[in-house]
CSV table of C-alpha atoms and ligand atoms in Angstrom, one decimal:
chain,number,residue,atom,x,y,z
P,1,MET,CA,30.6,-14.4,67.0
P,2,SER,CA,28.3,-17.0,65.7
P,3,LEU,CA,29.6,-20.3,64.4
P,4,PRO,CA,29.6,-20.9,60.7
P,5,VAL,CA,26.5,-22.7,59.5
P,6,PRO,CA,27.3,-26.3,58.6
P,7,SER,CA,26.2,-27.9,55.3
P,8,LEU,CA,23.4,-30.4,55.9
P,9,PHE,CA,22.3,-33.3,53.7
P,10,PHE,CA,18.7,-34.5,54.4
P,11,ARG,CA,18.5,-37.8,52.6
P,12,ASN,CA,15.9,-40.4,51.8
P,13,ALA,CA,12.7,-38.5,52.7
P,14,ALA,CA,9.7,-40.8,52.0
P,15,GLN,CA,8.1,-37.7,50.6
P,16,LEU,CA,9.9,-34.4,50.1
P,17,LEU,CA,7.3,-31.6,49.7
P,18,THR,CA,9.2,-28.9,47.8
P,19,LEU,CA,6.2,-26.7,47.0
P,20,ALA,CA,8.4,-25.6,44.1
P,21,GLY,CA,6.6,-23.6,41.5
P,22,PRO,CA,6.4,-20.3,39.6
P,23,PRO,CA,7.0,-17.3,41.8
P,24,VAL,CA,3.3,-16.3,42.2
P,25,PRO,CA,0.8,-17.0,44.9
P,26,ARG,CA,-1.1,-20.3,44.7
P,27,ARG,CA,-4.6,-19.9,43.5
P,28,GLY,CA,-7.3,-22.4,42.6
P,29,LYS,CA,-6.0,-25.8,41.6
P,30,SER,CA,-2.3,-24.9,42.0
P,31,LEU,CA,-3.0,-24.7,45.8
P,32,ALA,CA,-2.9,-28.5,45.9
P,33,GLU,CA,0.4,-28.8,44.0
P,34,LEU,CA,3.1,-29.8,46.5
P,35,GLY,CA,5.9,-30.7,44.1
P,36,ILE,CA,6.6,-34.0,45.8
P,37,ILE,CA,9.8,-35.9,45.3
P,38,PHE,CA,9.6,-39.5,46.6
P,39,GLY,CA,12.9,-40.6,48.1
P,40,GLY,CA,14.0,-36.9,48.0
P,41,GLY,CA,16.9,-35.1,49.5
P,42,VAL,CA,17.9,-31.5,50.4
P,43,LEU,CA,21.4,-30.1,50.5
P,44,THR,CA,21.9,-26.9,52.4
P,45,LEU,CA,24.9,-24.5,52.4
P,46,GLY,CA,25.4,-21.4,54.5
P,47,GLY,CA,21.8,-21.3,55.7
P,48,LYS,CA,20.3,-21.6,52.3
P,49,ILE,CA,19.1,-24.4,50.1
P,50,LEU,CA,21.8,-25.5,47.6
P,51,ARG,CA,20.1,-28.4,45.9
P,52,VAL,CA,16.8,-30.3,46.0
P,53,GLY,CA,16.3,-33.6,44.2
P,54,ARG,CA,16.3,-37.4,44.3
P,55,THR,CA,18.7,-38.5,47.1
P,56,ALA,CA,20.8,-40.5,44.7
P,57,ASP,CA,21.4,-37.4,42.6
P,58,LEU,CA,22.7,-35.4,45.5
P,59,VAL,CA,25.0,-37.9,47.2
P,60,THR,CA,28.3,-37.1,45.4
P,61,GLU,CA,28.0,-33.4,46.0
P,62,ALA,CA,27.0,-33.9,49.6
P,63,ARG,CA,30.1,-36.0,50.1
P,64,ARG,CA,32.4,-33.5,48.3
P,65,ARG,CA,31.1,-30.7,50.6
P,66,LYS,CA,31.4,-32.9,53.7
P,67,ALA,CA,27.8,-32.2,54.5
P,68,LYS,CA,26.4,-33.6,57.8
P,69,VAL,CA,24.0,-36.4,56.9
P,70,ILE,CA,20.5,-36.5,58.3
P,71,ASP,CA,18.7,-39.7,57.4
P,72,CYS,CA,15.0,-39.1,57.0
P,73,ARG,CA,14.0,-42.6,56.0
P,74,GLY,CA,10.3,-43.1,56.1
P,75,ARG,CA,9.5,-39.5,57.0
P,76,VAL,CA,8.1,-36.4,55.3
P,77,VAL,CA,10.3,-33.4,54.9
P,78,MET,CA,8.7,-30.0,54.1
P,79,PRO,CA,9.1,-26.3,54.4
P,80,SER,CA,8.5,-25.2,58.0
P,81,PHE,CA,5.3,-23.3,58.7
P,82,VAL,CA,5.0,-19.5,58.2
P,83,ASP,CA,2.4,-18.2,60.7
P,84,SER,CA,1.2,-15.0,59.2
P,85,HIS,CA,-1.2,-13.9,62.0
P,86,THR,CA,-0.3,-14.0,65.7
P,87,HIS,CA,-0.8,-11.9,68.8
P,88,LEU,CA,2.2,-13.4,70.5
P,89,VAL,CA,2.9,-10.7,73.1
P,90,PHE,CA,0.6,-10.6,76.1
P,91,ALA,CA,0.8,-11.1,79.8
P,92,GLY,CA,-0.9,-13.9,81.8
P,93,SER,CA,-3.8,-15.7,80.2
P,94,ARG,CA,-7.5,-15.4,79.8
P,95,VAL,CA,-8.6,-18.7,81.4
P,96,ASN,CA,-11.2,-16.7,83.3
P,97,ASP,CA,-12.9,-15.6,80.0
P,98,TYR,CA,-12.6,-19.2,78.8
P,99,GLU,CA,-14.6,-20.6,81.7
P,100,ALA,CA,-17.1,-17.7,81.6
P,101,ARG,CA,-17.8,-18.5,78.0
P,102,LEU,CA,-18.2,-22.2,78.8
P,103,ARG,CA,-20.8,-21.1,81.3
P,104,GLY,CA,-22.7,-19.2,78.6
P,105,ALA,CA,-21.3,-15.7,78.2
P,106,THR,CA,-20.4,-14.7,74.7
P,107,TYR,CA,-17.0,-13.2,73.5
P,108,GLU,CA,-18.6,-9.8,73.1
P,109,GLU,CA,-20.4,-9.9,76.4
P,110,ILE,CA,-17.2,-10.6,78.2
P,111,ALA,CA,-15.5,-7.8,76.3
P,112,ARG,CA,-18.2,-5.4,77.3
P,113,SER,CA,-17.9,-6.3,81.0
P,114,GLY,CA,-14.2,-5.5,81.2
P,115,GLY,CA,-12.8,-8.9,80.2
P,116,GLY,CA,-11.4,-9.6,76.8
P,117,ILE,CA,-8.8,-7.3,75.2
P,118,GLN,CA,-9.2,-4.7,78.0
P,119,TYR,CA,-8.2,-7.3,80.6
P,120,SER,CA,-5.1,-8.3,78.6
P,121,ALA,CA,-4.2,-4.7,78.3
P,122,GLN,CA,-4.3,-4.2,82.1
P,123,GLN,CA,-2.0,-7.3,82.4
P,124,VAL,CA,0.4,-5.9,79.9
P,125,GLN,CA,0.5,-2.6,81.7
P,126,GLY,CA,1.6,-4.4,84.8
P,127,ALA,CA,4.3,-6.4,83.1
P,128,SER,CA,7.9,-5.3,82.4
P,129,VAL,CA,9.7,-5.7,79.0
P,130,PRO,CA,11.8,-8.6,80.3
P,131,GLU,CA,8.7,-10.3,81.7
P,132,LEU,CA,6.8,-10.0,78.3
P,133,VAL,CA,9.9,-11.2,76.5
P,134,ALA,CA,10.2,-14.2,78.7
P,135,GLN,CA,6.6,-15.3,78.3
P,136,ALA,CA,6.7,-14.8,74.5
P,137,GLU,CA,9.9,-16.9,74.4
P,138,GLY,CA,8.2,-19.7,76.1
P,139,PHE,CA,5.5,-19.7,73.4
P,140,LEU,CA,8.1,-19.4,70.7
P,141,ARG,CA,9.8,-22.6,71.9
P,142,GLU,CA,6.5,-24.3,71.5
P,143,PHE,CA,5.9,-22.9,68.0
P,144,VAL,CA,9.3,-24.2,66.9
P,145,ALA,CA,8.8,-27.6,68.5
P,146,HIS,CA,5.6,-27.8,66.4
P,147,GLY,CA,7.3,-26.7,63.1
P,148,THR,CA,6.7,-23.0,62.8
P,149,THR,CA,9.9,-20.9,62.2
P,150,THR,CA,8.5,-17.5,61.0
P,151,LEU,CA,5.8,-15.6,62.7
P,152,GLU,CA,4.0,-12.3,62.1
P,153,VAL,CA,3.5,-10.7,65.5
P,154,LYS,CA,1.0,-8.0,66.2
P,155,THR,CA,0.9,-5.5,69.0
P,156,GLY,CA,-2.6,-4.7,70.2
P,157,TYR,CA,-2.7,-5.3,74.0
P,158,GLY,CA,-1.3,-1.8,74.8
P,159,LEU,CA,-4.3,0.4,74.0
P,160,ASP,CA,-2.1,3.4,74.7
P,161,VAL,CA,0.8,5.0,73.0
P,162,ALA,CA,3.5,4.1,75.6
P,163,GLN,CA,2.2,0.6,76.1
P,164,GLU,CA,2.1,-0.1,72.4
P,165,LEU,CA,5.6,1.2,72.0
P,166,LYS,CA,6.6,-1.1,74.9
P,167,ILE,CA,5.2,-4.1,73.0
P,168,LEU,CA,7.0,-3.1,69.9
P,169,GLU,CA,10.2,-3.0,71.9
P,170,VAL,CA,9.4,-6.5,73.2
P,171,ILE,CA,9.1,-7.7,69.6
P,172,HIS,CA,12.3,-5.9,68.6
P,173,ARG,CA,14.2,-7.7,71.4
P,174,LEU,CA,12.7,-11.0,70.4
P,175,ARG,CA,13.8,-10.5,66.8
P,176,ARG,CA,17.4,-11.0,67.9
P,177,GLY,CA,16.8,-14.7,68.3
P,178,TRP,CA,13.7,-15.4,66.1
P,179,GLU,CA,12.4,-14.5,62.7
P,180,LEU,CA,9.4,-12.3,63.6
P,181,ILE,CA,7.6,-9.7,61.4
P,182,PRO,CA,6.2,-6.9,63.5
P,183,THR,CA,2.7,-5.4,62.9
P,184,LEU,CA,1.3,-2.4,64.7
P,185,LEU,CA,-2.3,-3.2,65.7
P,186,ALA,CA,-3.1,0.0,67.5
P,187,ALA,CA,-6.8,-0.2,66.7
P,188,HIS,CA,-7.7,-3.4,68.5
P,189,ALA,CA,-10.2,-2.1,71.0
P,190,LEU,CA,-11.2,1.3,72.2
P,191,PRO,CA,-9.4,1.9,75.4
P,192,ALA,CA,-11.7,2.3,78.4
P,193,LYS,CA,-10.4,5.8,79.2
P,194,TYR,CA,-11.5,6.9,75.7
P,195,ALA,CA,-15.0,5.4,76.0
P,196,ASN,CA,-16.7,8.5,74.8
P,197,ARG,CA,-13.8,10.0,72.9
P,198,ARG,CA,-13.3,7.7,70.0
P,199,ASP,CA,-11.9,10.4,67.7
P,200,ALA,CA,-9.4,11.5,70.3
P,201,TYR,CA,-8.0,8.0,70.4
P,202,LEU,CA,-7.8,7.7,66.6
P,203,ASP,CA,-6.1,11.0,66.5
P,204,CYS,CA,-3.5,9.9,69.1
P,205,VAL,CA,-2.8,6.8,67.1
P,206,ALA,CA,-2.5,8.7,63.8
P,207,ARG,CA,-0.4,11.6,65.2
P,208,GLN,CA,1.8,9.9,67.7
P,209,LEU,CA,1.9,6.1,67.6
P,210,ILE,CA,2.1,5.4,63.9
P,211,PRO,CA,4.8,8.1,63.2
P,212,ALA,CA,6.8,6.9,66.2
P,213,ALA,CA,6.6,3.2,65.3
P,214,ALA,CA,7.5,4.0,61.7
P,215,ARG,CA,10.4,6.4,62.6
P,216,LYS,CA,11.9,3.8,64.9
P,217,ARG,CA,11.4,1.1,62.3
P,218,LEU,CA,9.6,-1.1,64.8
P,219,ALA,CA,6.7,-2.1,62.6
P,220,GLU,CA,6.5,-3.3,58.9
P,221,PHE,CA,2.7,-3.7,58.7
P,222,ALA,CA,-0.3,-1.9,60.3
P,223,ASP,CA,-3.5,-3.8,61.2
P,224,CYS,CA,-7.0,-2.8,62.4
P,225,PHE,CA,-9.8,-4.8,64.1
P,226,CYS,CA,-12.6,-3.7,61.8
P,227,ASP,CA,-15.7,-5.3,63.3
P,228,ARG,CA,-18.8,-5.0,65.4
P,229,GLY,CA,-17.8,-3.7,68.8
P,230,ALA,CA,-14.3,-2.6,67.6
P,231,PHE,CA,-13.6,-0.1,64.9
P,232,THR,CA,-15.6,1.0,61.8
P,233,VAL,CA,-14.6,0.8,58.2
P,234,ASP,CA,-14.1,4.6,58.2
P,235,ASP,CA,-11.9,4.5,61.4
P,236,CYS,CA,-9.8,1.8,59.9
P,237,ARG,CA,-9.5,3.5,56.5
P,238,LYS,CA,-8.2,6.6,58.2
P,239,LEU,CA,-5.6,4.8,60.3
P,240,LEU,CA,-4.4,2.4,57.6
P,241,ARG,CA,-4.0,5.3,55.2
P,242,VAL,CA,-1.9,7.2,57.7
P,243,GLY,CA,0.1,3.9,58.2
P,244,GLN,CA,0.7,3.7,54.4
P,245,GLN,CA,1.9,7.3,54.4
P,246,HIS,CA,4.5,6.2,56.9
P,247,GLY,CA,5.4,3.1,54.9
P,248,LEU,CA,3.4,0.5,56.9
P,249,ILE,CA,1.7,-2.0,54.7
P,250,ALA,CA,-2.0,-2.7,55.6
P,251,ARG,CA,-3.5,-5.9,56.9
P,252,VAL,CA,-7.1,-6.0,58.2
P,253,HIS,CA,-9.1,-8.1,60.7
P,254,ALA,CA,-12.2,-8.5,58.5
P,255,GLU,CA,-15.7,-9.9,58.9
P,256,GLN,CA,-15.0,-12.1,61.9
P,257,LEU,CA,-18.1,-11.3,64.0
P,258,GLN,CA,-20.2,-9.6,61.4
P,259,ARG,CA,-19.9,-8.4,57.8
P,260,THR,CA,-18.9,-4.7,57.9
P,261,GLY,CA,-17.3,-4.2,54.5
P,262,ALA,CA,-13.7,-4.6,55.9
P,263,THR,CA,-12.8,-6.9,53.0
P,264,LYS,CA,-13.6,-4.2,50.5
P,265,LEU,CA,-11.6,-1.8,52.5
P,266,ALA,CA,-8.6,-4.2,52.5
P,267,ILE,CA,-8.8,-4.5,48.7
P,268,GLU,CA,-9.3,-0.7,48.2
P,269,LEU,CA,-6.1,-0.1,50.2
P,270,GLY,CA,-4.2,-2.9,48.5
P,271,ALA,CA,-3.7,-4.6,51.8
P,272,ALA,CA,-1.4,-7.6,52.0
P,273,SER,CA,-4.0,-9.6,53.8
P,274,ALA,CA,-7.7,-9.7,55.0
P,275,ASP,CA,-8.0,-12.1,57.9
P,276,HIS,CA,-10.8,-14.2,59.4
P,277,LEU,CA,-13.5,-13.6,56.7
P,278,ASP,CA,-16.1,-15.8,58.5
P,279,HIS,CA,-18.9,-13.5,57.2
P,280,VAL,CA,-17.8,-12.6,53.7
P,281,ASN,CA,-20.5,-12.4,51.0
P,282,ALA,CA,-20.4,-13.5,47.4
P,283,ALA,CA,-19.2,-10.0,46.2
P,284,ASP,CA,-16.4,-10.0,48.7
P,285,ILE,CA,-15.3,-13.4,47.4
P,286,ARG,CA,-15.3,-12.2,43.8
P,287,SER,CA,-13.3,-9.1,44.7
P,288,LEU,CA,-10.7,-11.1,46.7
P,289,ALA,CA,-10.3,-13.5,43.8
P,290,ARG,CA,-9.5,-10.5,41.5
P,291,SER,CA,-7.1,-9.0,44.0
P,292,ASN,CA,-3.7,-9.7,45.4
P,293,THR,CA,-4.9,-9.4,48.9
P,294,VAL,CA,-4.4,-12.7,50.6
P,295,ALA,CA,-7.5,-14.3,52.3
P,296,THR,CA,-6.1,-15.5,55.6
P,297,LEU,CA,-8.3,-18.0,57.4
P,298,LEU,CA,-8.1,-18.6,61.1
P,299,PRO,CA,-10.2,-21.6,62.0
P,300,GLY,CA,-8.6,-21.8,65.4
P,301,ALA,CA,-10.7,-18.8,66.5
P,302,SER,CA,-14.0,-20.3,65.4
P,303,PHE,CA,-13.1,-23.6,67.0
P,304,PHE,CA,-12.0,-22.2,70.4
P,305,LEU,CA,-15.0,-19.8,70.6
P,306,GLY,CA,-17.3,-22.8,69.9
P,307,LEU,CA,-18.9,-21.1,66.8
P,308,LYS,CA,-20.7,-22.8,64.1
P,309,THR,CA,-19.6,-20.2,61.5
P,310,TYR,CA,-16.4,-20.9,59.6
P,311,PRO,CA,-15.2,-19.0,56.6
P,312,PRO,CA,-16.3,-20.2,53.2
P,313,ALA,CA,-12.9,-21.6,52.3
P,314,ARG,CA,-14.0,-23.8,49.4
P,315,ARG,CA,-15.8,-20.9,47.7
P,316,LEU,CA,-12.7,-18.7,48.2
P,317,ILE,CA,-10.4,-21.3,46.7
P,318,GLU,CA,-12.7,-22.1,43.8
P,319,ALA,CA,-13.2,-18.4,43.0
P,320,GLY,CA,-9.4,-18.0,42.8
P,321,ALA,CA,-8.6,-16.1,45.9
P,322,ILE,CA,-5.1,-16.5,47.5
P,323,VAL,CA,-5.9,-18.5,50.6
P,324,ALA,CA,-3.5,-18.7,53.6
P,325,LEU,CA,-3.9,-20.3,57.0
P,326,ALA,CA,-2.6,-18.9,60.3
P,327,SER,CA,-3.0,-19.7,64.0
P,328,ASP,CA,-4.3,-16.3,65.2
P,329,PHE,CA,-2.4,-17.2,68.4
P,330,ASN,CA,-3.8,-15.0,71.1
P,331,PRO,CA,-5.1,-15.3,74.7
P,332,GLY,CA,-8.7,-14.6,73.9
P,333,THR,CA,-9.8,-16.6,70.9
P,334,SER,CA,-7.0,-19.0,69.8
P,335,PRO,CA,-4.4,-20.0,72.3
P,336,THR,CA,-2.7,-22.6,70.2
P,337,SER,CA,0.9,-22.7,68.8
P,338,ASN,CA,0.3,-25.9,66.9
P,339,MET,CA,-0.1,-25.2,63.2
P,340,GLN,CA,-0.6,-28.9,62.6
P,341,PHE,CA,-3.9,-28.7,64.5
P,342,ILE,CA,-4.8,-25.7,62.4
P,343,LEU,CA,-4.3,-27.9,59.3
P,344,SER,CA,-6.6,-30.5,60.8
P,345,LEU,CA,-9.3,-27.8,61.4
P,346,ALA,CA,-8.7,-26.5,57.9
P,347,CYS,CA,-9.4,-30.0,56.5
P,348,SER,CA,-12.2,-31.2,58.8
P,349,ALA,CA,-14.0,-27.8,59.3
P,350,LEU,CA,-13.1,-25.8,56.1
P,351,ARG,CA,-12.9,-28.8,53.7
P,352,LEU,CA,-9.5,-28.1,52.4
P,353,THR,CA,-7.5,-31.1,51.2
P,354,PRO,CA,-4.3,-31.8,53.2
P,355,ALA,CA,-2.2,-30.6,50.2
P,356,GLU,CA,-4.2,-27.3,50.0
P,357,ALA,CA,-3.8,-26.8,53.8
P,358,ILE,CA,0.0,-27.3,53.6
P,359,SER,CA,0.4,-24.7,50.7
P,360,ALA,CA,-1.8,-22.3,52.6
P,361,ALA,CA,0.3,-22.5,55.8
P,362,THR,CA,3.6,-22.2,54.0
P,363,ILE,CA,4.1,-20.6,50.6
P,364,ASN,CA,0.8,-18.5,50.5
P,365,ALA,CA,1.4,-17.3,54.1
P,366,ALA,CA,4.9,-16.2,53.0
P,367,TYR,CA,3.3,-14.2,50.2
P,368,SER,CA,1.1,-12.4,52.6
P,369,LEU,CA,4.2,-11.4,54.6
P,370,ARG,CA,6.0,-10.3,51.4
P,371,ARG,CA,8.6,-13.0,51.9
P,372,ALA,CA,7.8,-15.6,49.3
P,373,ASP,CA,11.2,-14.9,47.6
P,374,ARG,CA,12.9,-16.3,50.7
P,375,LEU,CA,10.5,-18.5,52.5
P,376,GLY,CA,7.6,-21.0,52.1
P,377,SER,CA,9.1,-23.6,49.7
P,378,LEU,CA,12.2,-25.8,49.3
P,379,GLU,CA,14.0,-24.4,46.2
P,380,PRO,CA,17.6,-23.6,45.6
P,381,GLY,CA,18.5,-20.2,46.9
P,382,LYS,CA,15.8,-20.0,49.5
P,383,GLN,CA,16.4,-20.0,53.2
P,384,ALA,CA,16.8,-23.5,54.6
P,385,ASP,CA,13.8,-23.5,56.8
P,386,LEU,CA,12.4,-27.0,57.0
P,387,ILE,CA,10.8,-29.6,59.2
P,388,VAL,CA,11.0,-33.4,59.4
P,389,MET,CA,7.6,-35.0,60.2
P,390,ASP,CA,7.3,-38.5,61.6
P,391,VAL,CA,4.8,-39.6,59.1
P,392,ALA,CA,5.3,-41.5,55.8
P,393,ASP,CA,2.4,-39.8,54.0
P,394,TYR,CA,1.9,-36.0,54.3
P,395,ARG,CA,-1.9,-36.5,54.6
P,396,GLU,CA,-1.2,-38.1,58.0
P,397,ILE,CA,-0.2,-34.7,59.4
P,398,PRO,CA,-3.8,-33.4,59.6
P,399,TYR,CA,-5.3,-36.9,59.9
P,400,TYR,CA,-3.6,-37.9,63.2
P,401,PHE,CA,-4.9,-34.7,64.7
P,402,ALA,CA,-3.8,-32.7,67.8
P,403,VAL,CA,-0.5,-34.5,68.2
P,404,ASN,CA,2.9,-33.3,67.3
P,405,HIS,CA,4.5,-35.0,64.3
P,406,CYS,CA,7.5,-32.8,64.1
P,407,VAL,CA,10.8,-34.4,65.1
P,408,MET,CA,13.2,-31.8,63.8
P,409,THR,CA,13.0,-28.1,63.0
P,410,VAL,CA,15.7,-26.4,60.9
P,411,LYS,CA,16.0,-22.6,60.6
P,412,ALA,CA,18.4,-21.0,58.2
P,413,GLY,CA,20.3,-24.2,57.9
P,414,ARG,CA,20.6,-24.9,61.6
P,415,VAL,CA,18.8,-27.6,63.6
P,416,ILE,CA,17.1,-25.5,66.2
P,417,TRP,CA,14.9,-28.2,67.7
P,418,LYS,CA,15.0,-32.0,67.8
P,419,LYS,CA,12.7,-34.5,69.5
K,501,LIG,O1,-7.8,-12.2,66.0
K,501,LIG,N1,-10.2,-10.2,66.6
K,501,LIG,C1,-9.5,-9.6,67.3
K,501,LIG,N2,-8.3,-10.0,67.8
K,501,LIG,C2,-8.1,-11.3,68.2
K,501,LIG,C3,-8.6,-11.6,69.5
K,501,LIG,C4,-8.0,-10.9,70.5
K,501,LIG,C5,-8.4,-11.1,71.9
K,501,LIG,O2,-9.6,-11.5,72.2
K,501,LIG,O3,-7.6,-11.0,72.8
K,501,LIG,C6,-8.4,-12.3,67.1
K,501,LIG,O4,-9.3,-13.1,67.2
K,502,LIG,FE1,-6.2,-11.7,65.3
């Protein structure tokens, strides 16, 4: 039996970022509209947002409902982050790859010599479900302490039907305590034992893994790593279509290392999101702008790999694409659970404004996960997922970079973390 959710009254926020707006994804100029209320307050009830407004206008009702008062004087209150692209479940780390890269090897060279995703797959194979759950929970506590309360979680380090189902089981167990959205990423790397039998692996995924994941309701989305050294556009089309036939919505890792046409595939399939996009061309940008496929940018990966190429974020925004930001948390290319640092990268490397970065990491990310009706903004009726940041001006969140500004995290109306 869980305790009833108390009513909370957050009062006197120096800036309350509501992100209130029409129920459509934020494109172009609307990406920078944060719906700020100075001296704002939020009243929650039963895990949801009851009212949002100027503090003075909420005081009487808060008193009548005997809400617990949380004074936010001098601070920023905003929706908690929605991280729409993570590879949360893995075993051990890849510090060896990290050092090898610093000594000159590239990500793809390491992958070809047995490191990379194949190495993580070996580690997962040797780990039990409880061990994988425990490691992931340690990371989740860090995410929450840095202000993220909803995460999309991909499989992908199984490289085998039984191991992928094991990871789905790990995610399923984690969902008892955390709001996670499961994605089956069966086509992440070609397993070593299928080195010369690519079609056999694809068949196995299509005939066994996707149907099993869908039947057990362990995945909501299906993803593919469509890139040089991974899977081709045709491979991914085939698998993502099978996924759709089983009710899994498509997402695509697209144009990270090279332009392959994966973005066009994502749009053709009506995918929820095309992610990375470092190498998109002008036609891809135009097509994304005309589509409802979210362009999810992952600057943590370019940063951590020490690359000079970042996705053309400004061109995407100005063309009218729906831009989201995510951590890409994974052991190989972006081991950070701090979305605030991703905002700093989005500003300094991608040239987003702080306001654009905040919308991209909240409301637009919620759209890409098909949860914008419930998450991503502070509006009456939405889930009370919010954070209190120890800054007086929201622009200081990316500005004072690589530190944690979050002093309180609230999930469904409960304080789940406090500094
Ligand atoms: O999103 N691009 C493919 N997948 C991950 C990296 C996975 C890994 O190297 O372990 C990514 O960057
Ligand atoms: Fe990824």
